GROMACS .gro file of C-alpha atoms in nm:
model
  227
    1MET     CA    1  -2.340  -1.942  -0.363
    2LYS     CA    2  -2.150  -1.794  -0.657
    3TYR     CA    3  -1.841  -1.578  -0.613
    4LEU     CA    4  -1.631  -1.341  -0.820
    5SER     CA    5  -1.253  -1.336  -0.823
    6PRO     CA    6  -1.092  -1.086  -0.583
    7LYS     CA    7  -0.821  -1.014  -0.839
    8ALA     CA    8  -1.047  -0.823  -1.078
    9ASP     CA    9  -1.037  -0.445  -1.074
   10LEU     CA   10  -1.399  -0.414  -0.953
   11THR     CA   11  -1.370  -0.660  -0.665
   12PHE     CA   12  -1.019  -0.571  -0.552
   13LYS     CA   13  -1.110  -0.204  -0.513
   14LYS     CA   14  -1.435  -0.292  -0.338
   15VAL     CA   15  -1.267  -0.518  -0.080
   16PHE     CA   16  -0.957  -0.313  -0.007
   17GLY     CA   17  -1.067   0.034  -0.113
   18GLU     CA   18  -1.395   0.052   0.080
   19HIS     CA   19  -1.325  -0.138   0.403
   20PRO     CA   20  -1.052   0.011   0.624
   21ASP     CA   21  -1.046  -0.291   0.857
   22LEU     CA   22  -0.974  -0.523   0.566
   23VAL     CA   23  -0.696  -0.316   0.413
   24ILE     CA   24  -0.539  -0.278   0.761
   25SER     CA   25  -0.537  -0.655   0.809
   26PHE     CA   26  -0.407  -0.707   0.455
   27LEU     CA   27  -0.122  -0.457   0.490
   28ASN     CA   28  -0.017  -0.582   0.833
   29ALA     CA   29  -0.004  -0.937   0.698
   30LEU     CA   30   0.190  -0.863   0.380
   31LEU     CA   31   0.424  -0.576   0.465
   32PRO     CA   32   0.762  -0.652   0.628
   33PHE     CA   33   0.698  -0.490   0.965
   34GLU     CA   34   0.954  -0.607   1.220
   35LYS     CA   35   0.811  -0.464   1.543
   36PRO     CA   36   0.456  -0.463   1.684
   37GLU     CA   37   0.460  -0.083   1.708
   38GLU     CA   38   0.509  -0.063   1.331
   39GLU     CA   39   0.175  -0.229   1.261
   40ILE     CA   40  -0.113  -0.020   1.127
   41THR     CA   41  -0.402   0.050   1.362
   42TRP     CA   42  -0.600   0.308   1.163
   43VAL     CA   43  -0.613   0.437   0.806
   44GLU     CA   44  -0.781   0.707   0.605
   45TYR     CA   45  -0.828   0.661   0.233
   46LEU     CA   46  -0.655   0.908   0.002
   47ASN     CA   47  -0.737   1.002  -0.356
   48PRO     CA   48  -0.605   0.715  -0.574
   49GLU     CA   49  -0.540   0.967  -0.852
   50LEU     CA   50  -0.185   1.101  -0.815
   51VAL     CA   51  -0.237   1.443  -0.969
   52PRO     CA   52   0.077   1.607  -1.116
   53GLN     CA   53   0.191   1.948  -0.991
   54THR     CA   54   0.168   2.094  -1.341
   55PRO     CA   55  -0.066   2.004  -1.632
   56LEU     CA   56   0.234   1.903  -1.844
   57GLN     CA   57   0.334   1.621  -1.610
   58LYS     CA   58   0.197   1.267  -1.627
   59ASP     CA   59  -0.116   1.176  -1.431
   60SER     CA   60  -0.157   0.831  -1.277
   61ILE     CA   61  -0.413   0.630  -1.081
   62VAL     CA   62  -0.349   0.347  -0.834
   63ASP     CA   63  -0.595   0.088  -0.703
   64VAL     CA   64  -0.584   0.181  -0.334
   65ARG     CA   65  -0.401   0.458  -0.149
   66CYS     CA   66  -0.427   0.531   0.221
   67ARG     CA   67  -0.243   0.688   0.515
   68ASP     CA   68  -0.208   0.566   0.874
   69HIS     CA   69  -0.190   0.740   1.213
   70LEU     CA   70   0.188   0.786   1.175
   71GLY     CA   71   0.150   0.962   0.841
   72ARG     CA   72   0.289   0.670   0.641
   73GLN     CA   73   0.134   0.621   0.300
   74PHE     CA   74   0.044   0.285   0.146
   75ILE     CA   75  -0.020   0.215  -0.220
   76VAL     CA   76  -0.178  -0.120  -0.308
   77GLU     CA   77  -0.197  -0.246  -0.664
   78MET     CA   78  -0.328  -0.562  -0.827
   79GLN     CA   79  -0.140  -0.619  -1.155
   80MET     CA   80  -0.270  -0.897  -1.377
   81LEU     CA   81   0.004  -0.906  -1.640
   82TRP     CA   82   0.373  -0.826  -1.598
   83THR     CA   83   0.529  -0.572  -1.831
   84SER     CA   84   0.887  -0.452  -1.859
   85ALA     CA   85   0.779  -0.102  -1.754
   86TYR     CA   86   0.579  -0.202  -1.447
   87LYS     CA   87   0.859  -0.151  -1.194
   88GLN     CA   88   0.919   0.196  -1.334
   89ARG     CA   89   0.548   0.276  -1.297
   90VAL     CA   90   0.555   0.156  -0.937
   91LEU     CA   91   0.861   0.372  -0.863
   92PHE     CA   92   0.698   0.669  -1.037
   93ASN     CA   93   0.375   0.644  -0.835
   94ALA     CA   94   0.546   0.589  -0.499
   95SER     CA   95   0.783   0.880  -0.565
   96LYS     CA   96   0.490   1.109  -0.648
   97ALA     CA   97   0.320   1.011  -0.323
   98TYR     CA   98   0.644   1.074  -0.134
   99VAL     CA   99   0.720   1.419  -0.273
  100SER     CA  100   0.356   1.533  -0.252
  101GLN     CA  101   0.381   1.535   0.129
  102LEU     CA  102   0.580   1.857   0.146
  103GLU     CA  103   0.467   2.205   0.060
  104ARG     CA  104   0.704   2.494  -0.008
  105GLY     CA  105   0.906   2.585   0.302
  106CYS     CA  106   0.840   2.261   0.493
  107ASP     CA  107   1.125   2.063   0.652
  108TYR     CA  108   1.239   1.735   0.498
  109GLU     CA  109   1.218   1.576   0.843
  110LEU     CA  110   0.841   1.583   0.806
  111LEU     CA  111   0.852   1.327   0.527
  112GLN     CA  112   0.702   0.988   0.617
  113PRO     CA  113   0.768   0.654   0.443
  114VAL     CA  114   0.568   0.532   0.144
  115TYR     CA  115   0.509   0.159   0.106
  116SER     CA  116   0.412   0.019  -0.233
  117LEU     CA  117   0.251  -0.327  -0.221
  118ASN     CA  118   0.212  -0.494  -0.559
  119LEU     CA  119   0.025  -0.820  -0.613
  120VAL     CA  120   0.126  -0.960  -0.952
  121ASN     CA  121  -0.078  -1.237  -1.113
  122ASP     CA  122   0.221  -1.325  -1.329
  123THR     CA  123   0.586  -1.422  -1.290
  124PHE     CA  124   0.878  -1.191  -1.360
  125SER     CA  125   1.185  -1.325  -1.177
  126SER     CA  126   1.400  -1.638  -1.195
  127SER     CA  127   1.382  -1.677  -0.818
  128ASP     CA  128   1.175  -1.953  -0.661
  129GLU     CA  129   1.056  -1.705  -0.398
  130TYR     CA  130   0.719  -1.537  -0.440
  131TYR     CA  131   0.793  -1.246  -0.203
  132HIS     CA  132   1.030  -0.966  -0.310
  133ASP     CA  133   1.127  -0.677  -0.082
  134TYR     CA  134   1.304  -0.377  -0.240
  135ARG     CA  135   1.453  -0.078  -0.061
  136ILE     CA  136   1.743   0.165  -0.112
  137VAL     CA  137   2.052   0.009   0.045
  138GLU     CA  138   2.430   0.057   0.037
  139ARG     CA  139   2.578  -0.210  -0.189
  140ALA     CA  140   2.868  -0.313   0.033
  141ASP     CA  141   2.665  -0.316   0.354
  142THR     CA  142   2.294  -0.372   0.297
  143ARG     CA  143   2.224  -0.288   0.661
  144GLU     CA  144   2.281   0.076   0.563
  145VAL     CA  145   1.941   0.192   0.437
  146ILE     CA  146   1.801   0.518   0.301
  147GLU     CA  147   1.451   0.515   0.443
  148GLY     CA  148   1.150   0.658   0.266
  149LEU     CA  149   1.048   0.421  -0.012
  150ARG     CA  150   0.983   0.048   0.015
  151PHE     CA  151   0.849  -0.177  -0.256
  152ILE     CA  152   0.696  -0.521  -0.211
  153PHE     CA  153   0.621  -0.740  -0.514
  154ILE     CA  154   0.437  -1.070  -0.472
  155GLU     CA  155   0.430  -1.321  -0.759
  156LEU     CA  156   0.097  -1.491  -0.697
  157PRO     CA  157   0.154  -1.790  -0.931
  158LYS     CA  158   0.458  -1.891  -0.721
  159PHE     CA  159   0.267  -1.888  -0.393
  160THR     CA  160   0.194  -2.230  -0.245
  161PRO     CA  161   0.006  -2.258   0.086
  162LYS     CA  162   0.229  -2.375   0.368
  163ASN     CA  163   0.187  -2.374   0.742
  164TYR     CA  164   0.391  -2.064   0.819
  165ASN     CA  165   0.296  -2.025   1.184
  166ASP     CA  166   0.461  -1.684   1.207
  167LYS     CA  167   0.292  -1.567   0.886
  168LYS     CA  168  -0.053  -1.719   0.926
  169MET     CA  169  -0.243  -1.411   0.809
  170GLN     CA  170  -0.015  -1.368   0.508
  171VAL     CA  171  -0.093  -1.724   0.400
  172LEU     CA  172  -0.467  -1.675   0.455
  173TRP     CA  173  -0.481  -1.351   0.256
  174LEU     CA  174  -0.280  -1.499  -0.032
  175ARG     CA  175  -0.503  -1.804  -0.033
  176TYR     CA  176  -0.799  -1.568  -0.049
  177LEU     CA  177  -0.651  -1.405  -0.360
  178THR     CA  178  -0.549  -1.728  -0.531
  179GLU     CA  179  -0.817  -1.982  -0.437
  180ILE     CA  180  -1.146  -1.795  -0.475
  181ASN     CA  181  -1.290  -1.735  -0.821
  182GLU     CA  182  -1.596  -1.797  -1.037
  183LYS     CA  183  -1.555  -2.175  -1.000
  184THR     CA  184  -1.571  -2.160  -0.620
  185ARG     CA  185  -1.890  -2.304  -0.477
  186GLU     CA  186  -1.771  -2.373  -0.124
  187VAL     CA  187  -1.509  -2.160   0.050
  188PRO     CA  188  -1.257  -2.354   0.265
  189GLU     CA  189  -1.365  -2.356   0.629
  190ASP     CA  190  -1.029  -2.237   0.761
  191LEU     CA  191  -1.067  -1.918   0.556
  192LEU     CA  192  -1.415  -1.852   0.688
  193GLU     CA  193  -1.300  -1.906   1.047
  194ASN     CA  194  -1.101  -1.584   1.032
  195PRO     CA  195  -1.329  -1.276   1.075
  196GLU     CA  196  -1.142  -1.049   0.830
  197ILE     CA  197  -1.116  -1.315   0.559
  198SER     CA  198  -1.479  -1.416   0.610
  199LYS     CA  199  -1.592  -1.054   0.566
  200ALA     CA  200  -1.375  -1.021   0.256
  201VAL     CA  201  -1.534  -1.337   0.113
  202THR     CA  202  -1.885  -1.194   0.151
  203GLN     CA  203  -1.778  -0.896  -0.061
  204LEU     CA  204  -1.725  -1.137  -0.351
  205GLU     CA  205  -2.074  -1.285  -0.358
  206GLU     CA  206  -2.211  -1.242  -0.709
  207ALA     CA  207  -2.553  -1.144  -0.574
  208ALA     CA  208  -2.401  -0.828  -0.419
  209PHE     CA  209  -2.325  -0.678  -0.761
  210SER     CA  210  -2.554  -0.505  -1.008
  211GLU     CA  211  -2.601  -0.625  -1.364
  212ALA     CA  212  -2.397  -0.330  -1.490
  213GLN     CA  213  -2.112  -0.416  -1.252
  214LEU     CA  214  -2.115  -0.779  -1.363
  215LEU     CA  215  -2.093  -0.670  -1.727
  216GLY     CA  216  -1.794  -0.451  -1.637
  217TYR     CA  217  -1.641  -0.747  -1.453
  218ASP     CA  218  -1.673  -0.965  -1.764
  219ARG     CA  219  -1.523  -0.692  -1.984
  220PHE     CA  220  -1.225  -0.672  -1.747
  221TRP     CA  221  -1.146  -1.041  -1.797
  222ASP     CA  222  -1.199  -1.011  -2.172
  223MET     CA  223  -0.938  -0.733  -2.179
  224VAL     CA  224  -0.695  -0.938  -1.969
  225SER     CA  225  -0.735  -1.247  -2.188
  226THR     CA  226  -0.665  -1.051  -2.510
  227ALA     CA  227  -0.377  -0.840  -2.374
   0.00000   0.00000   0.00000
């Protein structure tokens, strides 16, 4: 069996942009939810194109965008190469999603949080940690938080599989992203034992893609290698 990498644009959007059960599992595993009632139980996909309010403003497209039963929005992006402007782009897209919730005359209390989850196949910080959680906090007392926007950045090259019992699904999903690629001939059994990961693996089988899709897949990697 031959597989494609889940980090490519084609495969990433297929796995997480077409299968609600998989993106729910992925988000619950990787977002910093602290209580069981915060976890996502249902999502609807939203238009990944964040259309500006006027033609003069900048348009932008994200990989995956969805909303849950509480009205919270989630933006998921796979970024292959780090750039100095990437954090600004993430802030721009999440802010557009946040402000687009309200129409004229609506109350601000109706606003729901926007979570931006960014998987980066590159390193950008001096920290040894691969997981970075950003939110708006008061400098002197970081327990004081302005809710609304939350940004998670994961540096995939820094991830090393460990037996985090309390974060088992996070480890499995990150192993899925980092261990499976064109060289994979046999997927580790412990990945296949999990129903969500096993389903996500089947989405990467080369035989499931058309010749035109495979050509687009190859062009994607050519662009990444020459960037």
